Amino acid sequence: MSSLVASSHTLILSHPTPKLLLTHRPLFSLSQGSRWHIDLQPWAGPAQSLDEEASRFLRYISTTQIACDHMSADSLATDSSSAKQPWSVCLDDRFGLAHQIRNKQCRLYSLGLGSDDTQFEVSMANNGCEVHRFDPSVKSAHILENQRLWYHRLSIDWRDPHPAVAALKPHSNTRKLGTILNEFGHHKVLPDTWLGEWKLAEVEKKTISVYGLVYKELWPARGHLRVNAVGVKSQEVEEEGKRKIDVLKADLESAEWKVLENLILEDVLEQIGQLVFEIHLHWPGFEVSGSDSSVVRFWYSLLKELELNDFRLFHSYKDLSKPQLFLKKDMFNASSCYTLGWVNTRWK
């Protein structure tokens, strides 16, 4: 039987793995036009030097490309937004996020690695967003902290587990973001995309519905039900063209470069309205290699891909509390950590 463990503020859900005879069609597949690598931008200068690349890159991340007059969720209630806040969203009416929040139709994904600072997530939830916080350090698989704030014991990677590893560890807590979108039913529905038609040989009678998630036990019956591999789905199947992630916040401690590359290559970006993430510059990052100048060129090329996908930089925050290092060097008056805010100008 499924179990619900409740306290005054927290609801923890757990359920056993039911005995099912399941058949399904895949939820997600790469389109024929998908790429295997990003297109590198030309070198910043003829010398292909670190000085040239660093100068171009730091100038790029420090220069906003679009003006945003209203920032941060707090400004919805107080109109006291501050450009100095590291985690900020753009609430100008032309991009529609403020409208989504007021109508309780906003969805935020927060990707983290054990951070105790959830002020941004709590603020967005209090203002009307459905917030999903992904953190591998969470004690239970899914925790409902309040009506709109979920914690999931999952970490976002730039690759799914190898099939051989997945077979040995079927409950692995590492996924690509595109896989998470499919499993949670938050992916974009295309005309020829199967949502996953699970044929149940047995379906139990009781259904436990909690905001954002649906947990089902089995009863003797036959039928078809749209569910997913982990028993998690949205309140309703998403209709074609509806916004999927209004805000994606990411603090991945140097995994951001490879995760961002994956979002670009698998065309997940179009399902994101605003992208707010930390970048770490004190070392190349996980699985990023090459000379210092080629590393910075790769970083720059990734961010240019955002621009090519109609994202514009509306916010840049230089963290002076972090070591002032750039690829392990005290150079260029650079911090080792910046927070960047990008808005998808296609979303109106």
Coordinates of C-alpha atoms in Angstrom, one line a residue:
M1 CA 0.0 0.0 0.0
S2 CA 1.1 3.6 -0.6
S3 CA 1.9 5.6 2.5
L4 CA 1.5 9.2 3.4
V5 CA 3.5 10.6 6.3
A6 CA 2.4 14.1 7.3
S7 CA 3.6 16.8 9.7
S8 CA 2.3 20.3 10.1
H9 CA 4.5 21.6 7.2
T10 CA 5.8 18.6 5.3
L11 CA 4.2 15.7 3.4
I12 CA 6.4 12.8 2.5
L13 CA 5.1 10.3 0.0
S14 CA 6.4 6.8 -0.6
H15 CA 5.0 3.8 -2.4
P16 CA 6.1 0.3 -3.2
T17 CA 6.9 -0.9 -6.7
P18 CA 3.6 -2.4 -7.9
K19 CA 3.5 -5.6 -9.9
L20 CA 2.6 -4.5 -13.4
L21 CA 2.7 -5.9 -16.9
L22 CA 3.6 -2.9 -18.9
T23 CA 4.1 -2.0 -22.5
H24 CA 4.9 1.4 -23.7
R25 CA 6.1 3.5 -26.6
P26 CA 9.0 5.8 -26.0
L27 CA 8.2 9.3 -24.6
F28 CA 11.1 11.1 -26.2
S29 CA 13.5 10.7 -29.0
L30 CA 16.1 12.9 -30.7
S31 CA 14.8 14.6 -33.8
Q32 CA 16.6 14.0 -37.1
G33 CA 18.1 17.4 -36.9
S34 CA 19.7 17.0 -33.5
R35 CA 23.4 17.8 -33.2
W36 CA 26.2 15.9 -31.5
H37 CA 28.2 19.0 -30.7
I38 CA 27.8 22.8 -30.6
D39 CA 29.3 25.1 -33.2
L40 CA 32.3 26.8 -31.8
Q41 CA 32.5 30.6 -32.4
P42 CA 35.6 32.0 -34.2
W43 CA 38.6 32.8 -32.1
A44 CA 38.5 36.2 -30.4
G45 CA 41.8 37.2 -32.1
P46 CA 44.6 36.0 -34.3
A47 CA 46.8 35.0 -31.4
Q48 CA 44.2 32.6 -30.0
S49 CA 45.4 33.6 -26.6
L50 CA 43.8 33.5 -23.2
D51 CA 43.9 37.3 -22.9
E52 CA 41.9 37.6 -26.1
E53 CA 39.4 35.0 -25.1
A54 CA 39.0 36.1 -21.5
S55 CA 38.5 39.7 -22.5
R56 CA 35.7 38.8 -25.0
F57 CA 34.0 36.4 -22.6
L58 CA 34.0 38.6 -19.5
R59 CA 32.8 41.5 -21.6
Y60 CA 30.0 39.3 -22.9
I61 CA 28.7 38.1 -19.5
S62 CA 28.9 41.6 -18.0
T63 CA 26.9 43.4 -20.7
T64 CA 23.1 42.9 -20.5
Q65 CA 21.4 42.5 -23.9
I66 CA 17.9 43.6 -23.0
A67 CA 16.5 45.9 -20.4
C68 CA 14.2 44.5 -17.7
D69 CA 12.4 47.1 -15.6
H70 CA 10.9 44.7 -13.0
M71 CA 13.0 41.9 -11.5
S72 CA 12.6 39.3 -8.8
A73 CA 9.4 37.6 -7.5
D74 CA 9.4 39.9 -4.4
S75 CA 8.5 42.8 -6.6
L76 CA 5.1 41.3 -7.2
A77 CA 4.1 42.1 -3.7
T78 CA 6.4 45.0 -2.7
D79 CA 7.6 46.6 -5.9
S80 CA 11.1 46.7 -4.3
S81 CA 13.1 44.6 -6.7
S82 CA 16.8 45.0 -6.7
A83 CA 19.2 44.5 -9.5
K84 CA 21.8 43.4 -6.9
Q85 CA 20.0 40.2 -6.1
P86 CA 21.8 37.2 -7.6
W87 CA 18.7 35.2 -8.3
S88 CA 16.3 37.4 -10.3
V89 CA 13.6 36.8 -12.9
C90 CA 12.3 39.3 -15.4
L91 CA 8.7 40.3 -14.6
D92 CA 8.1 42.8 -17.4
D93 CA 4.6 42.2 -18.9
R94 CA 6.0 41.7 -22.4
F95 CA 7.4 38.3 -21.4
G96 CA 4.3 37.1 -19.5
L97 CA 5.9 35.6 -16.4
A98 CA 4.2 38.0 -14.1
H99 CA 0.9 37.1 -15.7
Q100 CA 1.6 33.3 -15.3
I101 CA 2.4 33.8 -11.6
R102 CA -0.7 35.9 -10.9
N103 CA -2.8 33.2 -12.6
K104 CA -1.1 30.4 -10.7
Q105 CA 0.1 28.8 -13.9
C106 CA 3.9 29.3 -13.4
R107 CA 6.2 26.3 -13.1
L108 CA 9.8 26.6 -11.8
Y109 CA 12.5 23.9 -11.9
S110 CA 15.4 24.4 -9.5
L111 CA 18.5 22.3 -9.9
G112 CA 20.9 22.2 -7.0
L113 CA 23.5 20.1 -5.1
G114 CA 22.7 20.2 -1.4
S115 CA 22.3 24.0 -0.9
D116 CA 20.4 25.0 2.2
D117 CA 19.5 28.4 0.6
T118 CA 16.0 28.0 -0.8
Q119 CA 14.8 31.6 -0.3
F120 CA 14.3 32.1 -4.0
E121 CA 12.3 28.9 -4.4
V122 CA 10.1 29.7 -1.4
S123 CA 9.5 33.2 -2.6
M124 CA 8.4 31.9 -6.1
A125 CA 6.1 29.3 -4.5
N126 CA 4.5 31.9 -2.2
N127 CA 3.9 34.1 -5.2
G128 CA 2.0 31.4 -7.1
C129 CA 4.6 29.2 -8.9
E130 CA 4.5 25.4 -8.9
V131 CA 8.1 24.8 -7.8
H132 CA 10.1 21.5 -8.2
R133 CA 13.5 21.5 -6.5
F134 CA 15.8 18.7 -7.6
D135 CA 18.5 17.8 -5.1
P136 CA 20.2 14.4 -4.6
S137 CA 20.7 15.1 -0.9
V138 CA 16.9 15.1 -0.2
K139 CA 16.1 12.3 2.3
S140 CA 12.9 11.0 0.6
A141 CA 12.1 10.5 -3.1
H142 CA 9.4 13.2 -3.2
I143 CA 8.6 15.7 -0.4
L144 CA 5.8 18.2 -0.5
E145 CA 7.0 21.1 1.6
N146 CA 4.0 23.2 1.1
Q147 CA 1.1 23.5 -1.3
R148 CA 3.4 24.5 -4.2
L149 CA 6.9 23.5 -3.3
W150 CA 8.2 20.0 -4.1
Y151 CA 11.6 18.4 -3.3
H152 CA 12.7 15.5 -5.4
R153 CA 15.7 13.3 -4.7
L154 CA 17.0 13.6 -8.3
S155 CA 20.1 15.2 -9.8
I156 CA 20.3 16.6 -13.3
D157 CA 23.2 15.3 -15.5
W158 CA 24.2 15.8 -19.1
R159 CA 23.6 12.1 -19.8
D160 CA 21.3 9.4 -18.6
P161 CA 22.8 6.3 -16.8
H162 CA 24.3 3.7 -19.1
P163 CA 21.6 1.0 -19.8
A164 CA 23.8 -1.6 -18.1
V165 CA 24.1 0.5 -15.0
A166 CA 20.4 1.4 -15.2
A167 CA 19.5 -2.3 -15.2
L168 CA 21.5 -2.9 -12.1
K169 CA 20.2 0.3 -10.4
P170 CA 16.6 0.8 -11.7
H171 CA 15.9 3.5 -9.2
S172 CA 19.0 5.6 -10.1
N173 CA 18.5 9.3 -9.1
T174 CA 20.4 10.8 -12.0
R175 CA 18.6 12.0 -15.2
K176 CA 18.9 14.4 -18.0
L177 CA 16.5 17.3 -17.9
G178 CA 14.7 16.1 -21.0
T179 CA 14.2 12.7 -19.3
I180 CA 12.8 14.4 -16.2
L181 CA 10.4 16.5 -18.3
N182 CA 9.1 13.3 -19.9
E183 CA 8.8 11.4 -16.7
F184 CA 6.9 14.2 -14.9
G185 CA 4.7 14.8 -17.9
H186 CA 6.0 18.4 -18.3
H187 CA 7.5 17.9 -21.8
K188 CA 6.2 19.6 -24.9
V189 CA 3.6 17.4 -26.7
L190 CA 4.3 17.1 -30.4
P191 CA 1.8 15.8 -32.9
D192 CA 3.7 12.5 -33.4
T193 CA 5.0 12.2 -29.9
W194 CA 3.6 9.4 -27.6
L195 CA 3.0 10.5 -24.1
G196 CA 3.4 6.9 -23.0
E197 CA 0.5 4.6 -23.2
W198 CA 1.0 2.1 -20.4
K199 CA -1.2 -1.0 -20.8
L200 CA -2.1 -2.2 -17.3
A201 CA -2.9 -5.9 -16.9
E202 CA -4.0 -5.0 -13.4
V203 CA -5.0 -1.7 -11.9
E204 CA -5.7 -1.3 -8.2
K205 CA -8.7 0.6 -7.1
K206 CA -7.4 3.4 -4.9
T207 CA -6.0 6.6 -6.3
I208 CA -4.2 9.1 -4.1
S209 CA -4.0 12.6 -5.7
V210 CA -1.8 15.3 -4.3
Y211 CA -1.0 18.6 -6.0
G212 CA 1.2 18.0 -9.0
L213 CA 1.6 14.3 -8.5
V214 CA -0.6 11.3 -8.8
Y215 CA 0.0 8.0 -7.0
K216 CA -2.0 5.0 -8.0
E217 CA -2.4 1.6 -6.4
L218 CA -3.5 -1.5 -8.3
W219 CA -6.8 -3.3 -8.5
P220 CA -8.1 -6.1 -10.7
A221 CA -9.3 -4.4 -13.9
R222 CA -8.1 -3.7 -17.4
G223 CA -7.6 -0.5 -19.2
H224 CA -5.2 2.1 -20.4
L225 CA -3.8 4.9 -18.3
R226 CA -1.3 7.7 -19.1
V227 CA 1.3 7.4 -16.4
N228 CA 5.1 7.3 -16.3
A229 CA 7.9 5.1 -15.1
V230 CA 8.1 6.7 -11.6
G231 CA 4.4 7.2 -11.0
V232 CA 4.7 11.0 -11.3
K233 CA 2.7 13.2 -13.6
S234 CA 1.1 16.6 -13.8
Q235 CA -2.4 17.3 -12.8
E236 CA -3.4 17.2 -16.4
V237 CA -1.6 16.0 -19.6
E238 CA 0.0 19.1 -21.2
E239 CA -1.7 20.4 -24.3
E240 CA 0.4 21.1 -27.3
G241 CA 2.3 24.4 -27.2
K242 CA 1.7 25.1 -23.5
R243 CA 4.7 26.5 -21.5
K244 CA 6.6 23.8 -19.8
I245 CA 9.2 25.5 -17.5
D246 CA 8.6 29.2 -17.0
V247 CA 11.9 29.5 -15.0
L248 CA 14.8 27.1 -14.8
K249 CA 17.2 27.9 -12.0
A250 CA 20.5 26.0 -11.8
D251 CA 23.4 26.0 -9.4
L252 CA 25.3 22.9 -10.4
E253 CA 28.8 23.7 -9.1
S254 CA 30.7 23.4 -12.4
A255 CA 28.5 20.9 -14.0
E256 CA 26.5 23.8 -15.6
W257 CA 28.6 23.8 -18.8
K258 CA 27.9 20.2 -19.8
V259 CA 24.2 20.4 -18.7
L260 CA 23.8 23.6 -20.7
E261 CA 25.4 21.9 -23.7
N262 CA 22.9 19.0 -23.4
L263 CA 19.9 21.4 -23.2
I264 CA 21.1 23.0 -26.4
L265 CA 21.9 19.7 -28.3
E266 CA 18.5 18.1 -27.4
D267 CA 16.5 21.2 -28.1
V268 CA 15.2 21.5 -24.6
L269 CA 15.8 25.3 -24.5
E270 CA 12.6 26.0 -26.4
Q271 CA 10.6 24.6 -23.5
I272 CA 12.2 27.2 -21.0
G273 CA 11.0 30.7 -20.6
Q274 CA 13.7 32.1 -18.4
L275 CA 17.1 30.6 -17.5
V276 CA 18.9 31.7 -14.4
F277 CA 22.1 30.0 -13.5
E278 CA 25.5 30.3 -11.8
I279 CA 28.7 29.9 -13.8
H280 CA 31.9 28.9 -12.2
L281 CA 35.2 30.1 -13.7
H282 CA 37.9 28.9 -11.3
W283 CA 38.4 25.7 -13.4
P284 CA 37.2 24.4 -16.7
G285 CA 34.3 22.3 -15.3
F286 CA 33.4 18.7 -15.4
E287 CA 34.5 17.0 -18.7
V288 CA 35.6 20.3 -20.2
S289 CA 39.2 20.0 -21.3
G290 CA 41.8 21.7 -23.6
S291 CA 44.1 24.7 -23.3
D292 CA 42.9 27.7 -21.2
S293 CA 42.0 29.7 -24.3
S294 CA 40.1 26.8 -25.9
V295 CA 38.1 26.3 -22.7
V296 CA 37.0 30.0 -22.6
R297 CA 36.2 29.8 -26.3
F298 CA 33.9 26.8 -25.5
W299 CA 32.2 28.7 -22.6
Y300 CA 31.6 31.7 -24.9
S301 CA 30.3 29.5 -27.7
L302 CA 27.7 27.9 -25.3
L303 CA 26.4 31.2 -24.2
K304 CA 26.2 32.4 -27.9
E305 CA 24.1 29.4 -28.5
L306 CA 21.6 30.8 -26.1
E307 CA 21.5 34.1 -28.0
L308 CA 21.1 32.2 -31.3
N309 CA 18.0 30.5 -29.7
D310 CA 16.5 34.0 -29.0
F311 CA 17.6 34.2 -25.3
R312 CA 18.8 37.5 -24.2
L313 CA 20.9 38.4 -21.1
F314 CA 18.8 40.6 -18.8
H315 CA 20.8 40.2 -15.5
S316 CA 24.4 39.7 -14.6
Y317 CA 25.7 39.4 -11.0
K318 CA 29.4 39.2 -10.1
D319 CA 29.9 37.5 -6.8
L320 CA 32.6 39.4 -4.9
S321 CA 32.3 37.1 -1.9
K322 CA 33.8 34.2 -3.9
P323 CA 37.6 33.8 -4.8
Q324 CA 38.6 36.2 -7.5
L325 CA 40.1 33.6 -9.8
F326 CA 39.8 32.9 -13.5
L327 CA 41.0 29.4 -14.4
K328 CA 43.1 29.3 -11.2
K329 CA 44.7 32.6 -12.0
D330 CA 44.2 36.0 -10.2
M331 CA 43.7 37.8 -13.5
F332 CA 41.3 40.0 -15.5
N333 CA 39.6 41.4 -12.3
A334 CA 37.3 38.4 -12.6
S335 CA 35.3 36.6 -10.0
S336 CA 35.2 32.8 -9.9
C337 CA 31.4 33.0 -9.8
Y338 CA 28.7 34.9 -11.7
T339 CA 24.9 34.5 -11.8
L340 CA 23.3 35.1 -15.2
G341 CA 19.7 35.7 -16.1
W342 CA 18.4 35.0 -19.6
V343 CA 14.9 35.4 -21.0
N344 CA 13.5 33.6 -24.0
T345 CA 12.2 36.4 -26.2
R346 CA 9.9 34.0 -28.1
W347 CA 7.8 33.6 -25.0
K348 CA 5.3 36.5 -24.8

